[in-house]
């Protein structure tokens, strides 16, 4: 944790930034801007790293914090990085699926659909050529 950041504050920050990233992905992948999800999420991560890293290091993922801690054997405040990111992601998914934030609809979670491999997601518009036009017209426009 950065200078002056308490464990409780660090925990809240990590929950918040992971929540924001997961919610961004859920909203964009299930809207008309789906092809841009990777770029949007990448830009958000770049922004978070540049602004938030002095506070908590911008973990966003327990594995990202575990490896350095294991290599240098410093375990202080690691519980924050193992609990907060999964909690933030789960909270975003819960609020999205309940329709509290976003549409609550999930069309597909794949960012790339190969033409020779069918998508098995039940509501995916890329499953068959006949569904593609319906899918594109029924998805929420941002």
PDB file of C-alpha atoms in Angstrom:
ATOM      1  CA  UNK A   1       0.000   0.000   0.000  1.00  0.00           C
ATOM      2  CA  UNK A   2       1.119   3.507  -0.732  1.00  0.00           C
ATOM      3  CA  UNK A   3       2.156   6.001   1.892  1.00  0.00           C
ATOM      4  CA  UNK A   4      -0.829   7.123   3.945  1.00  0.00           C
ATOM      5  CA  UNK A   5      -3.169   4.432   2.575  1.00  0.00           C
ATOM      6  CA  UNK A   6      -4.765   2.351   5.317  1.00  0.00           C
ATOM      7  CA  UNK A   7      -5.651  -1.305   4.738  1.00  0.00           C
ATOM      8  CA  UNK A   8      -9.370  -0.454   4.797  1.00  0.00           C
ATOM      9  CA  UNK A   9      -8.874   2.329   2.248  1.00  0.00           C
ATOM     10  CA  UNK A  10      -6.719   0.064   0.081  1.00  0.00           C
ATOM     11  CA  UNK A  11      -9.359  -2.652   0.234  1.00  0.00           C
ATOM     12  CA  UNK A  12     -12.058  -0.197  -0.846  1.00  0.00           C
ATOM     13  CA  UNK A  13      -9.926   1.134  -3.692  1.00  0.00           C
ATOM     14  CA  UNK A  14      -9.161  -2.349  -5.013  1.00  0.00           C
ATOM     15  CA  UNK A  15     -12.830  -3.374  -4.826  1.00  0.00           C
ATOM     16  CA  UNK A  16     -13.788  -0.161  -6.634  1.00  0.00           C
ATOM     17  CA  UNK A  17     -11.306  -0.365  -9.490  1.00  0.00           C
ATOM     18  CA  UNK A  18     -11.988  -4.042 -10.161  1.00  0.00           C
ATOM     19  CA  UNK A  19     -15.727  -3.332 -10.023  1.00  0.00           C
ATOM     20  CA  UNK A  20     -15.266  -0.548 -12.565  1.00  0.00           C
ATOM     21  CA  UNK A  21     -13.216  -2.725 -14.913  1.00  0.00           C
ATOM     22  CA  UNK A  22     -15.620  -5.670 -14.761  1.00  0.00           C
ATOM     23  CA  UNK A  23     -18.657  -3.441 -15.227  1.00  0.00           C
ATOM     24  CA  UNK A  24     -17.023  -1.748 -18.212  1.00  0.00           C
ATOM     25  CA  UNK A  25     -16.417  -5.127 -19.810  1.00  0.00           C
ATOM     26  CA  UNK A  26     -19.944  -6.391 -19.124  1.00  0.00           C
ATOM     27  CA  UNK A  27     -21.614  -3.282 -20.478  1.00  0.00           C
ATOM     28  CA  UNK A  28     -19.484  -2.949 -23.574  1.00  0.00           C
ATOM     29  CA  UNK A  29     -19.425  -6.636 -24.541  1.00  0.00           C
ATOM     30  CA  UNK A  30     -23.221  -6.702 -24.439  1.00  0.00           C
ATOM     31  CA  UNK A  31     -23.827  -3.569 -26.483  1.00  0.00           C
ATOM     32  CA  UNK A  32     -23.240  -2.243 -29.961  1.00  0.00           C
ATOM     33  CA  UNK A  33     -19.651  -1.335 -29.054  1.00  0.00           C
ATOM     34  CA  UNK A  34     -18.707  -4.980 -28.474  1.00  0.00           C
ATOM     35  CA  UNK A  35     -15.877  -4.951 -31.054  1.00  0.00           C
ATOM     36  CA  UNK A  36     -14.221  -2.150 -29.080  1.00  0.00           C
ATOM     37  CA  UNK A  37     -14.391  -3.866 -25.683  1.00  0.00           C
ATOM     38  CA  UNK A  38     -10.691  -4.772 -25.653  1.00  0.00           C
ATOM     39  CA  UNK A  39      -9.599  -1.244 -26.516  1.00  0.00           C
ATOM     40  CA  UNK A  40     -11.979   0.297 -23.980  1.00  0.00           C
ATOM     41  CA  UNK A  41     -10.907  -2.069 -21.197  1.00  0.00           C
ATOM     42  CA  UNK A  42      -7.248  -1.568 -22.108  1.00  0.00           C
ATOM     43  CA  UNK A  43      -7.609   2.212 -21.994  1.00  0.00           C
ATOM     44  CA  UNK A  44      -9.340   1.948 -18.618  1.00  0.00           C
ATOM     45  CA  UNK A  45      -6.541  -0.247 -17.226  1.00  0.00           C
ATOM     46  CA  UNK A  46      -3.929   2.204 -18.532  1.00  0.00           C
ATOM     47  CA  UNK A  47      -5.802   5.051 -16.849  1.00  0.00           C
ATOM     48  CA  UNK A  48      -6.165   3.141 -13.580  1.00  0.00           C
ATOM     49  CA  UNK A  49      -2.503   2.161 -13.516  1.00  0.00           C
ATOM     50  CA  UNK A  50      -1.383   5.728 -14.176  1.00  0.00           C
ATOM     51  CA  UNK A  51      -3.645   7.266 -11.536  1.00  0.00           C
ATOM     52  CA  UNK A  52      -4.155   4.601  -8.896  1.00  0.00           C
ATOM     53  CA  UNK A  53      -0.870   2.694  -8.743  1.00  0.00           C
ATOM     54  CA  UNK A  54       0.704   4.999  -6.127  1.00  0.00           C
ATOM     55  CA  UNK A  55      -2.145   4.085  -3.761  1.00  0.00           C
ATOM     56  CA  UNK A  56      -2.383   0.293  -3.991  1.00  0.00           C
ATOM     57  CA  UNK A  57      -0.363  -0.768  -7.028  1.00  0.00           C
ATOM     58  CA  UNK A  58      -3.502  -1.407  -9.110  1.00  0.00           C
ATOM     59  CA  UNK A  59      -3.641  -5.156  -8.541  1.00  0.00           C
ATOM     60  CA  UNK A  60      -6.964  -5.953 -10.272  1.00  0.00           C
ATOM     61  CA  UNK A  61      -6.021  -9.634 -10.039  1.00  0.00           C
ATOM     62  CA  UNK A  62      -4.823 -11.783  -7.107  1.00  0.00           C
ATOM     63  CA  UNK A  63      -2.173 -13.469  -9.270  1.00  0.00           C
ATOM     64  CA  UNK A  64      -0.659 -10.101 -10.145  1.00  0.00           C
ATOM     65  CA  UNK A  65       0.037  -9.486  -6.463  1.00  0.00           C
ATOM     66  CA  UNK A  66       0.872 -13.018  -5.393  1.00  0.00           C
ATOM     67  CA  UNK A  67       3.856 -13.526  -7.698  1.00  0.00           C
ATOM     68  CA  UNK A  68       5.849 -10.459  -6.565  1.00  0.00           C
ATOM     69  CA  UNK A  69       4.989 -11.143  -2.914  1.00  0.00           C
ATOM     70  CA  UNK A  70       6.188 -14.743  -3.266  1.00  0.00           C
ATOM     71  CA  UNK A  71       9.408 -13.694  -4.986  1.00  0.00           C
ATOM     72  CA  UNK A  72      10.372 -11.133  -2.365  1.00  0.00           C
ATOM     73  CA  UNK A  73       8.632 -12.822   0.607  1.00  0.00           C
ATOM     74  CA  UNK A  74       6.672  -9.781   1.719  1.00  0.00           C
ATOM     75  CA  UNK A  75       3.146 -10.786   2.714  1.00  0.00           C
ATOM     76  CA  UNK A  76       1.998  -7.621   4.475  1.00  0.00           C
ATOM     77  CA  UNK A  77      -1.527  -6.600   3.402  1.00  0.00           C
ATOM     78  CA  UNK A  78      -1.709  -9.362   0.771  1.00  0.00           C
ATOM     79  CA  UNK A  79      -5.184 -10.287   1.968  1.00  0.00           C
ATOM     80  CA  UNK A  80      -6.399  -7.080   0.299  1.00  0.00           C
ATOM     81  CA  UNK A  81      -5.203  -8.224  -3.104  1.00  0.00           C
ATOM     82  CA  UNK A  82      -6.610 -11.738  -2.750  1.00  0.00           C
ATOM     83  CA  UNK A  83     -10.086 -10.736  -1.547  1.00  0.00           C
ATOM     84  CA  UNK A  84     -10.853  -7.287  -2.994  1.00  0.00           C
ATOM     85  CA  UNK A  85     -10.513  -7.964  -6.769  1.00  0.00           C
ATOM     86  CA  UNK A  86     -12.735 -11.082  -6.803  1.00  0.00           C
ATOM     87  CA  UNK A  87     -15.240  -9.262  -4.601  1.00  0.00           C
ATOM     88  CA  UNK A  88     -15.293  -6.215  -6.892  1.00  0.00           C
ATOM     89  CA  UNK A  89     -15.742  -8.377 -10.001  1.00  0.00           C
ATOM     90  CA  UNK A  90     -18.479 -10.462  -8.375  1.00  0.00           C
ATOM     91  CA  UNK A  91     -20.302  -7.347  -7.209  1.00  0.00           C
ATOM     92  CA  UNK A  92     -20.206  -5.863 -10.722  1.00  0.00           C
ATOM     93  CA  UNK A  93     -21.492  -9.119 -12.234  1.00  0.00           C
ATOM     94  CA  UNK A  94     -24.272  -9.368  -9.648  1.00  0.00           C
ATOM     95  CA  UNK A  95     -25.463  -5.791 -10.139  1.00  0.00           C
ATOM     96  CA  UNK A  96     -25.269  -6.150 -13.915  1.00  0.00           C
ATOM     97  CA  UNK A  97     -27.149  -9.475 -14.029  1.00  0.00           C
ATOM     98  CA  UNK A  98     -29.852  -8.106 -11.719  1.00  0.00           C
ATOM     99  CA  UNK A  99     -30.322  -5.162 -14.090  1.00  0.00           C
ATOM    100  CA  UNK A 100     -29.462  -2.655 -11.376  1.00  0.00           C
ATOM    101  CA  UNK A 101     -26.600  -1.329 -13.505  1.00  0.00           C
ATOM    102  CA  UNK A 102     -26.749  -1.961 -17.241  1.00  0.00           C
ATOM    103  CA  UNK A 103     -29.306  -4.035 -19.104  1.00  0.00           C
ATOM    104  CA  UNK A 104     -28.771  -7.283 -17.255  1.00  0.00           C
ATOM    105  CA  UNK A 105     -28.776  -9.061 -20.615  1.00  0.00           C
ATOM    106  CA  UNK A 106     -25.908 -11.199 -21.748  1.00  0.00           C
ATOM    107  CA  UNK A 107     -25.615 -11.883 -25.443  1.00  0.00           C
ATOM    108  CA  UNK A 108     -22.196 -13.445 -25.608  1.00  0.00           C
ATOM    109  CA  UNK A 109     -18.918 -13.262 -23.753  1.00  0.00           C
ATOM    110  CA  UNK A 110     -16.630 -14.025 -26.690  1.00  0.00           C
ATOM    111  CA  UNK A 111     -14.787 -11.121 -28.236  1.00  0.00           C
ATOM    112  CA  UNK A 112     -13.791 -13.061 -31.347  1.00  0.00           C
ATOM    113  CA  UNK A 113     -16.028 -15.402 -33.299  1.00  0.00           C
ATOM    114  CA  UNK A 114     -14.204 -17.661 -35.728  1.00  0.00           C
ATOM    115  CA  UNK A 115     -16.303 -18.472 -38.765  1.00  0.00           C
ATOM    116  CA  UNK A 116     -15.501 -22.194 -38.566  1.00  0.00           C
ATOM    117  CA  UNK A 117     -16.259 -22.606 -34.845  1.00  0.00           C
ATOM    118  CA  UNK A 118     -19.883 -22.049 -33.787  1.00  0.00           C
ATOM    119  CA  UNK A 119     -20.562 -20.123 -30.607  1.00  0.00           C
ATOM    120  CA  UNK A 120     -22.439 -22.166 -28.029  1.00  0.00           C
ATOM    121  CA  UNK A 121     -23.724 -19.233 -25.980  1.00  0.00           C
ATOM    122  CA  UNK A 122     -27.507 -19.520 -25.992  1.00  0.00           C
ATOM    123  CA  UNK A 123     -28.258 -15.922 -26.996  1.00  0.00           C
ATOM    124  CA  UNK A 124     -25.303 -15.241 -29.230  1.00  0.00           C
ATOM    125  CA  UNK A 125     -26.145 -13.539 -32.489  1.00  0.00           C
ATOM    126  CA  UNK A 126     -23.097 -14.984 -34.146  1.00  0.00           C
ATOM    127  CA  UNK A 127     -24.322 -18.593 -33.869  1.00  0.00           C
ATOM    128  CA  UNK A 128     -25.816 -18.673 -37.340  1.00  0.00           C
ATOM    129  CA  UNK A 129     -26.011 -16.260 -40.274  1.00  0.00           C
ATOM    130  CA  UNK A 130     -29.785 -15.955 -39.879  1.00  0.00           C
ATOM    131  CA  UNK A 131     -29.447 -14.682 -36.313  1.00  0.00           C
ATOM    132  CA  UNK A 132     -26.782 -12.073 -37.044  1.00  0.00           C
ATOM    133  CA  UNK A 133     -29.145  -9.426 -38.436  1.00  0.00           C
ATOM    134  CA  UNK A 134     -31.656  -9.917 -35.602  1.00  0.00           C
ATOM    135  CA  UNK A 135     -28.841  -9.822 -33.078  1.00  0.00           C
ATOM    136  CA  UNK A 136     -27.427  -6.557 -34.433  1.00  0.00           C
ATOM    137  CA  UNK A 137     -30.793  -4.827 -34.457  1.00  0.00           C
ATOM    138  CA  UNK A 138     -31.926  -5.979 -31.008  1.00  0.00           C
ATOM    139  CA  UNK A 139     -28.755  -5.189 -29.058  1.00  0.00           C
ATOM    140  CA  UNK A 140     -28.837  -2.082 -26.976  1.00  0.00           C
ATOM    141  CA  UNK A 141     -27.259   0.899 -28.664  1.00  0.00           C
ATOM    142  CA  UNK A 142     -24.970   3.024 -26.523  1.00  0.00           C
TER     143      UNK A 142
END
